[in-house]
Coordinates of C-alpha atoms and ligand atoms in Angstrom, one line a residue:
M1 CA -155.8 34.9 -85.5
Y2 CA -152.4 36.2 -84.3
Q3 CA -152.9 39.1 -82.0
K4 CA -150.4 41.9 -82.5
F5 CA -148.2 42.5 -79.4
N6 CA -146.2 45.7 -78.8
N7 CA -144.7 46.4 -82.2
R8 CA -141.3 45.9 -80.7
L9 CA -139.8 45.0 -84.1
A10 CA -141.6 47.5 -86.4
G11 CA -139.7 48.4 -89.5
Q12 CA -137.3 45.5 -89.1
T13 CA -136.8 42.5 -91.3
A14 CA -135.9 39.0 -90.1
I15 CA -134.8 35.8 -91.8
V16 CA -135.8 32.7 -89.9
T17 CA -134.2 29.6 -91.3
G18 CA -136.2 26.3 -91.4
S19 CA -139.4 28.2 -90.6
S20 CA -141.8 26.1 -92.6
S21 CA -142.5 24.0 -89.4
G22 CA -142.1 23.6 -85.7
I23 CA -140.1 26.1 -83.7
G24 CA -139.1 28.1 -86.8
S25 CA -142.6 28.8 -87.8
A26 CA -143.6 29.8 -84.2
V27 CA -140.6 32.1 -84.1
A28 CA -141.5 33.7 -87.4
L29 CA -145.1 34.3 -86.3
A30 CA -144.0 35.8 -83.0
L31 CA -141.6 38.2 -84.8
A32 CA -144.4 39.1 -87.3
K33 CA -146.7 39.9 -84.4
E34 CA -144.1 42.4 -83.2
G35 CA -144.3 44.1 -86.6
A36 CA -141.3 42.6 -88.4
N37 CA -141.1 41.6 -92.1
L38 CA -140.3 38.0 -92.4
V39 CA -138.3 35.7 -94.8
I40 CA -139.7 32.2 -94.3
N41 CA -136.8 30.0 -95.4
Y42 CA -137.4 26.3 -96.3
S43 CA -135.3 23.6 -97.8
R44 CA -138.0 21.1 -98.9
D45 CA -141.5 22.0 -97.6
E46 CA -142.6 24.8 -99.9
A47 CA -146.3 24.3 -99.0
G48 CA -145.5 24.6 -95.3
A49 CA -143.6 27.8 -95.9
N50 CA -146.4 29.3 -98.0
K51 CA -148.9 28.5 -95.2
I52 CA -146.9 30.6 -92.8
V53 CA -146.5 33.4 -95.3
D54 CA -150.2 33.4 -95.9
A55 CA -150.9 33.4 -92.1
I56 CA -148.7 36.5 -91.7
N57 CA -149.8 38.4 -94.9
S58 CA -153.5 37.7 -94.4
D59 CA -153.6 39.0 -90.8
D60 CA -153.7 42.5 -89.5
L61 CA -149.9 42.6 -88.9
A62 CA -147.5 45.4 -89.5
G63 CA -145.0 43.0 -91.2
T64 CA -145.2 41.1 -94.5
A65 CA -143.7 37.8 -95.4
I66 CA -142.1 36.0 -98.4
A67 CA -140.9 32.4 -98.7
L68 CA -137.4 31.7 -100.0
H69 CA -135.8 28.4 -100.7
A70 CA -132.3 27.6 -99.5
D71 CA -130.4 24.6 -98.1
V72 CA -128.5 26.3 -95.3
S73 CA -125.5 24.0 -95.7
K74 CA -124.9 25.2 -99.3
E75 CA -122.9 28.4 -99.5
D76 CA -124.3 29.5 -102.9
Q77 CA -127.9 29.0 -101.9
V78 CA -127.5 30.9 -98.6
Q79 CA -125.9 33.8 -100.5
E80 CA -128.7 33.8 -103.0
M81 CA -131.3 33.8 -100.2
F82 CA -129.7 36.9 -98.6
K83 CA -129.4 38.6 -101.9
K84 CA -133.1 38.1 -102.7
S85 CA -134.1 39.1 -99.1
I86 CA -132.2 42.3 -99.3
E87 CA -133.5 43.1 -102.8
H88 CA -137.0 42.6 -101.6
F89 CA -137.0 44.2 -98.1
G90 CA -134.0 46.6 -98.4
T91 CA -131.9 45.1 -95.6
I92 CA -131.9 42.5 -92.9
D93 CA -132.0 43.4 -89.2
I94 CA -132.5 40.0 -87.5
L95 CA -131.3 36.4 -88.3
V96 CA -132.7 33.5 -86.5
N97 CA -130.5 30.5 -87.2
N98 CA -133.1 27.8 -86.6
A99 CA -132.7 25.1 -89.3
G100 CA -131.6 21.8 -87.9
L101 CA -132.1 18.0 -87.9
Q102 CA -131.2 14.8 -86.2
R103 CA -129.8 11.6 -87.7
D104 CA -129.5 9.2 -84.7
F105 CA -127.3 6.2 -84.5
A106 CA -125.0 4.4 -82.0
V107 CA -121.5 5.7 -82.6
Q108 CA -120.3 2.4 -84.1
D109 CA -123.2 2.4 -86.6
M110 CA -123.0 6.1 -87.6
S111 CA -121.8 6.6 -91.1
L112 CA -119.5 9.5 -92.0
A113 CA -122.4 10.8 -94.2
D114 CA -124.8 10.8 -91.2
W115 CA -122.2 12.6 -89.0
Q116 CA -121.4 15.1 -91.8
M117 CA -125.0 15.9 -92.7
V118 CA -125.8 17.0 -89.2
I119 CA -122.7 19.0 -88.8
D120 CA -123.1 20.6 -92.2
I121 CA -126.7 21.7 -91.5
N122 CA -126.7 22.4 -87.8
L123 CA -123.3 24.0 -87.5
T124 CA -121.9 25.0 -90.8
G125 CA -125.4 26.2 -91.9
Q126 CA -125.4 28.6 -88.9
F127 CA -121.9 29.9 -89.8
L128 CA -122.9 30.5 -93.4
C129 CA -126.1 32.4 -92.6
A130 CA -124.4 34.4 -89.7
R131 CA -121.6 35.4 -92.0
E132 CA -124.0 36.8 -94.7
A133 CA -126.0 38.6 -92.0
I134 CA -122.8 40.1 -90.5
R135 CA -121.6 41.2 -93.9
E136 CA -124.9 43.0 -94.4
F137 CA -124.9 44.6 -90.9
L138 CA -121.4 45.9 -91.4
K139 CA -122.0 47.2 -94.9
R140 CA -125.3 48.9 -94.0
G141 CA -124.3 50.3 -90.6
P142 CA -126.6 51.4 -87.8
R143 CA -130.3 52.0 -88.2
P144 CA -131.1 53.8 -84.9
E145 CA -134.6 54.6 -86.1
V146 CA -135.5 50.9 -85.7
S147 CA -133.1 49.4 -83.1
V148 CA -130.2 50.2 -80.8
A149 CA -128.2 47.3 -82.2
T150 CA -126.9 47.4 -85.7
G151 CA -128.1 43.8 -86.2
K152 CA -129.2 40.8 -84.1
I153 CA -128.5 37.1 -84.5
I154 CA -130.2 34.3 -82.5
C155 CA -128.8 30.8 -82.8
M156 CA -131.2 28.0 -82.1
S157 CA -129.1 25.7 -80.0
S158 CA -130.4 23.0 -77.6
V159 CA -130.0 21.8 -74.0
H160 CA -127.6 19.4 -75.7
E161 CA -125.0 22.2 -76.0
V162 CA -124.3 21.2 -72.4
I163 CA -126.1 17.9 -71.7
P164 CA -124.2 15.0 -73.4
W165 CA -126.5 12.8 -75.5
G166 CA -125.5 9.2 -76.2
G167 CA -127.0 7.9 -79.4
H168 CA -126.9 11.4 -80.9
V169 CA -123.2 12.3 -80.9
N170 CA -123.4 14.2 -84.2
Y171 CA -126.3 16.3 -82.9
A172 CA -124.8 17.0 -79.5
A173 CA -121.4 17.9 -81.2
S174 CA -123.2 20.3 -83.6
K175 CA -125.0 22.1 -80.7
G176 CA -121.8 22.3 -78.6
G177 CA -120.2 23.8 -81.7
V178 CA -123.1 26.3 -82.0
M179 CA -122.4 27.5 -78.5
M180 CA -118.8 28.3 -79.2
L181 CA -119.6 29.7 -82.7
M182 CA -122.2 32.0 -81.0
K183 CA -119.9 33.1 -78.2
S184 CA -116.8 33.7 -80.4
M185 CA -118.9 35.7 -82.9
A186 CA -120.3 37.7 -80.0
Q187 CA -116.9 38.5 -78.6
E188 CA -115.7 39.5 -82.1
L189 CA -118.6 41.7 -83.1
G190 CA -119.9 43.3 -79.9
S191 CA -118.0 46.5 -80.5
K192 CA -119.8 46.8 -83.9
K193 CA -123.2 46.6 -82.0
I194 CA -124.0 43.3 -83.5
R195 CA -125.8 41.4 -80.8
I196 CA -125.6 37.6 -80.8
N197 CA -127.2 35.1 -78.5
S198 CA -128.6 31.6 -78.5
I199 CA -131.8 30.0 -77.3
A200 CA -131.5 26.5 -76.0
P201 CA -134.8 24.7 -76.1
G202 CA -135.5 21.6 -73.9
A203 CA -138.2 19.2 -75.1
I204 CA -140.6 21.1 -77.4
K205 CA -143.4 19.4 -79.2
T206 CA -142.4 19.5 -82.9
P207 CA -142.0 17.1 -85.8
I208 CA -138.3 16.6 -84.9
N209 CA -139.2 14.6 -81.7
T210 CA -142.8 13.3 -82.2
H211 CA -141.9 9.8 -80.9
A212 CA -140.8 11.3 -77.5
W213 CA -144.3 12.8 -76.7
D214 CA -147.0 11.4 -79.0
T215 CA -148.1 8.6 -76.6
P216 CA -149.1 9.0 -72.9
A217 CA -146.3 6.5 -72.0
A218 CA -143.7 8.4 -74.0
E219 CA -144.8 11.7 -72.5
T220 CA -144.7 10.3 -68.9
E221 CA -141.2 9.1 -69.5
L222 CA -140.1 12.5 -71.0
L223 CA -141.7 14.4 -68.0
K224 CA -139.2 12.7 -65.7
L225 CA -136.6 14.9 -67.3
I226 CA -138.6 18.2 -66.9
P227 CA -139.0 19.6 -63.3
Y228 CA -141.6 22.0 -64.4
N229 CA -143.7 19.0 -65.5
R230 CA -144.9 19.9 -68.9
V231 CA -143.5 19.4 -72.4
G232 CA -142.8 22.7 -74.1
E233 CA -144.7 24.3 -77.0
A234 CA -143.1 26.0 -80.0
T235 CA -144.8 29.2 -78.9
D236 CA -142.7 29.1 -75.7
I237 CA -139.7 29.6 -77.9
G238 CA -141.4 32.2 -80.2
A239 CA -142.1 34.5 -77.2
V240 CA -138.5 34.4 -76.0
A241 CA -137.1 34.9 -79.5
A242 CA -139.3 38.0 -80.0
W243 CA -138.0 39.5 -76.8
L244 CA -134.4 38.6 -77.5
A245 CA -134.6 40.2 -80.9
S246 CA -136.0 43.4 -79.4
D247 CA -134.3 46.3 -77.7
E248 CA -135.8 45.2 -74.4
S249 CA -133.0 42.7 -74.2
D250 CA -130.3 45.1 -75.5
Y251 CA -127.7 44.3 -72.8
I252 CA -127.9 40.5 -73.3
H253 CA -125.0 39.6 -75.5
G254 CA -123.1 36.3 -76.0
T255 CA -125.2 34.1 -73.8
T256 CA -127.5 31.2 -74.1
I257 CA -131.1 31.5 -72.8
F258 CA -132.3 28.0 -71.7
V259 CA -136.0 27.5 -72.3
D260 CA -136.4 24.0 -71.0
G261 CA -138.7 23.8 -68.0
G262 CA -135.7 23.0 -65.9
M263 CA -134.2 20.2 -67.9
T264 CA -130.7 21.5 -67.3
L265 CA -131.3 21.1 -63.6
Y266 CA -130.4 17.4 -64.0
P267 CA -133.6 16.2 -62.2
G268 CA -132.3 12.6 -62.1
F269 CA -130.1 13.8 -59.2
Y270 CA -133.1 14.9 -57.0
G271 CA -133.0 13.1 -53.7
N272 CA -130.4 10.8 -55.2
G273 CA -127.0 12.4 -55.0
Ligands
NAD1 P1 -138.5 20.7 -87.2 O1 -138.1 19.5 -87.9 O2 -140.0 21.1 -87.2 O3 -137.8 22.0 -87.8 C1 -136.5 22.0 -88.4 C2 -136.6 22.8 -89.6 O4 -135.3 22.9 -90.3 C3 -137.6 22.2 -90.7 O5 -138.4 23.2 -91.2 C4 -136.6 21.7 -91.7 O6 -137.2 21.6 -93.0 C5 -135.5 22.7 -91.6 N1 -134.3 22.2 -92.3 C6 -133.7 21.0 -92.2 N2 -132.6 20.9 -92.9 C7 -132.5 22.1 -93.6 C8 -131.6 22.7 -94.5 N3 -130.6 22.0 -95.0 N4 -131.8 24.0 -94.9 C9 -132.8 24.7 -94.4 N5 -133.8 24.2 -93.6 C10 -133.6 23.0 -93.1 O7 -138.0 20.7 -85.7 P2 -137.8 21.8 -84.6 O8 -138.0 21.1 -83.3 O9 -138.7 22.9 -84.9 O10 -136.3 22.3 -84.8 C11 -135.9 23.6 -84.9 C12 -134.6 23.8 -84.2 O11 -134.8 23.7 -82.8 C13 -133.5 22.9 -84.6 O12 -132.3 23.6 -84.7 C14 -133.5 21.9 -83.4 O13 -132.2 21.3 -83.3 C15 -133.8 22.9 -82.3 N6 -134.3 22.2 -81.1 C16 -135.5 21.6 -81.1 C17 -135.9 21.0 -79.9 C18 -137.2 20.3 -79.7 O14 -137.5 19.7 -78.7 N7 -138.1 20.3 -80.7 C19 -135.1 21.0 -78.8 C20 -133.8 21.6 -78.9 C21 -133.4 22.2 -80.0

């Protein structure tokens, strides 16, 4: 079902957080197609995670996969997930910090709990997972037989790390935070050959935003924001993640790759400025 690509990640192990659905599962499948072993992390959807694990294990892929539960906003659960991953696969080479959610309200109606939940999962969760990955990379040292870099971290950001988003201030603040978390970690850890970048998706068809594309009227409205005139698919992000985790992108460090069909070109200004 999933054709093997170029084995660019053979012998490496990746943790993809929140990979029981959407972008995370497409990223996990894309990394597996390149030969990586996969930890499919989930917080609630065990059945979804097992489906991805089965798809990887039952196919003719170099990598194998296991599912591990952890709420990325909980320090003890994140540490336990890394411990079990390392016990099972020996080490970790790649972390994709993908887990995230939205809790949308006008500012005046947003409870502290709704603010805090989004910051805890989308931002603190990325810090907690990155910290454990970095600890493992530094402890283990280089593995030149599998990669030029000692370890790689990809943070799933959003176009809303730069585009303000009224009605979603908790989400936009979390992704703006992810940008500076990513850049500051990259500045701090580049000399250790730990390569850290972000992917910023635009509008991708997943469960997080179904209402924005699941009727023709909604899709037409959404397309006004996308110069390339199509809504993205999760596989668009998987393909970029596989390349960004590989040595082909070895000199890319501390930057955000926008995968958005041109959403960050501010198409509302066309002919109008
Ligand atoms: P999704 O809802 O399918 O995926 C999010 C995943 O995160 C789910 O599997 C969910 O179970 C998991 N998750 C939520 N809370 C968690 C927690 N506490 N611990 C562990 N996992 C948890 O939606 P998606 O669109 O695939 O989103 C994936 C990432 O992409 C998110 O960070 C999101 O912000 C980002 N993103 C998505 C889009 C888009 O258009 N779909 C655009 C920009 C950014």
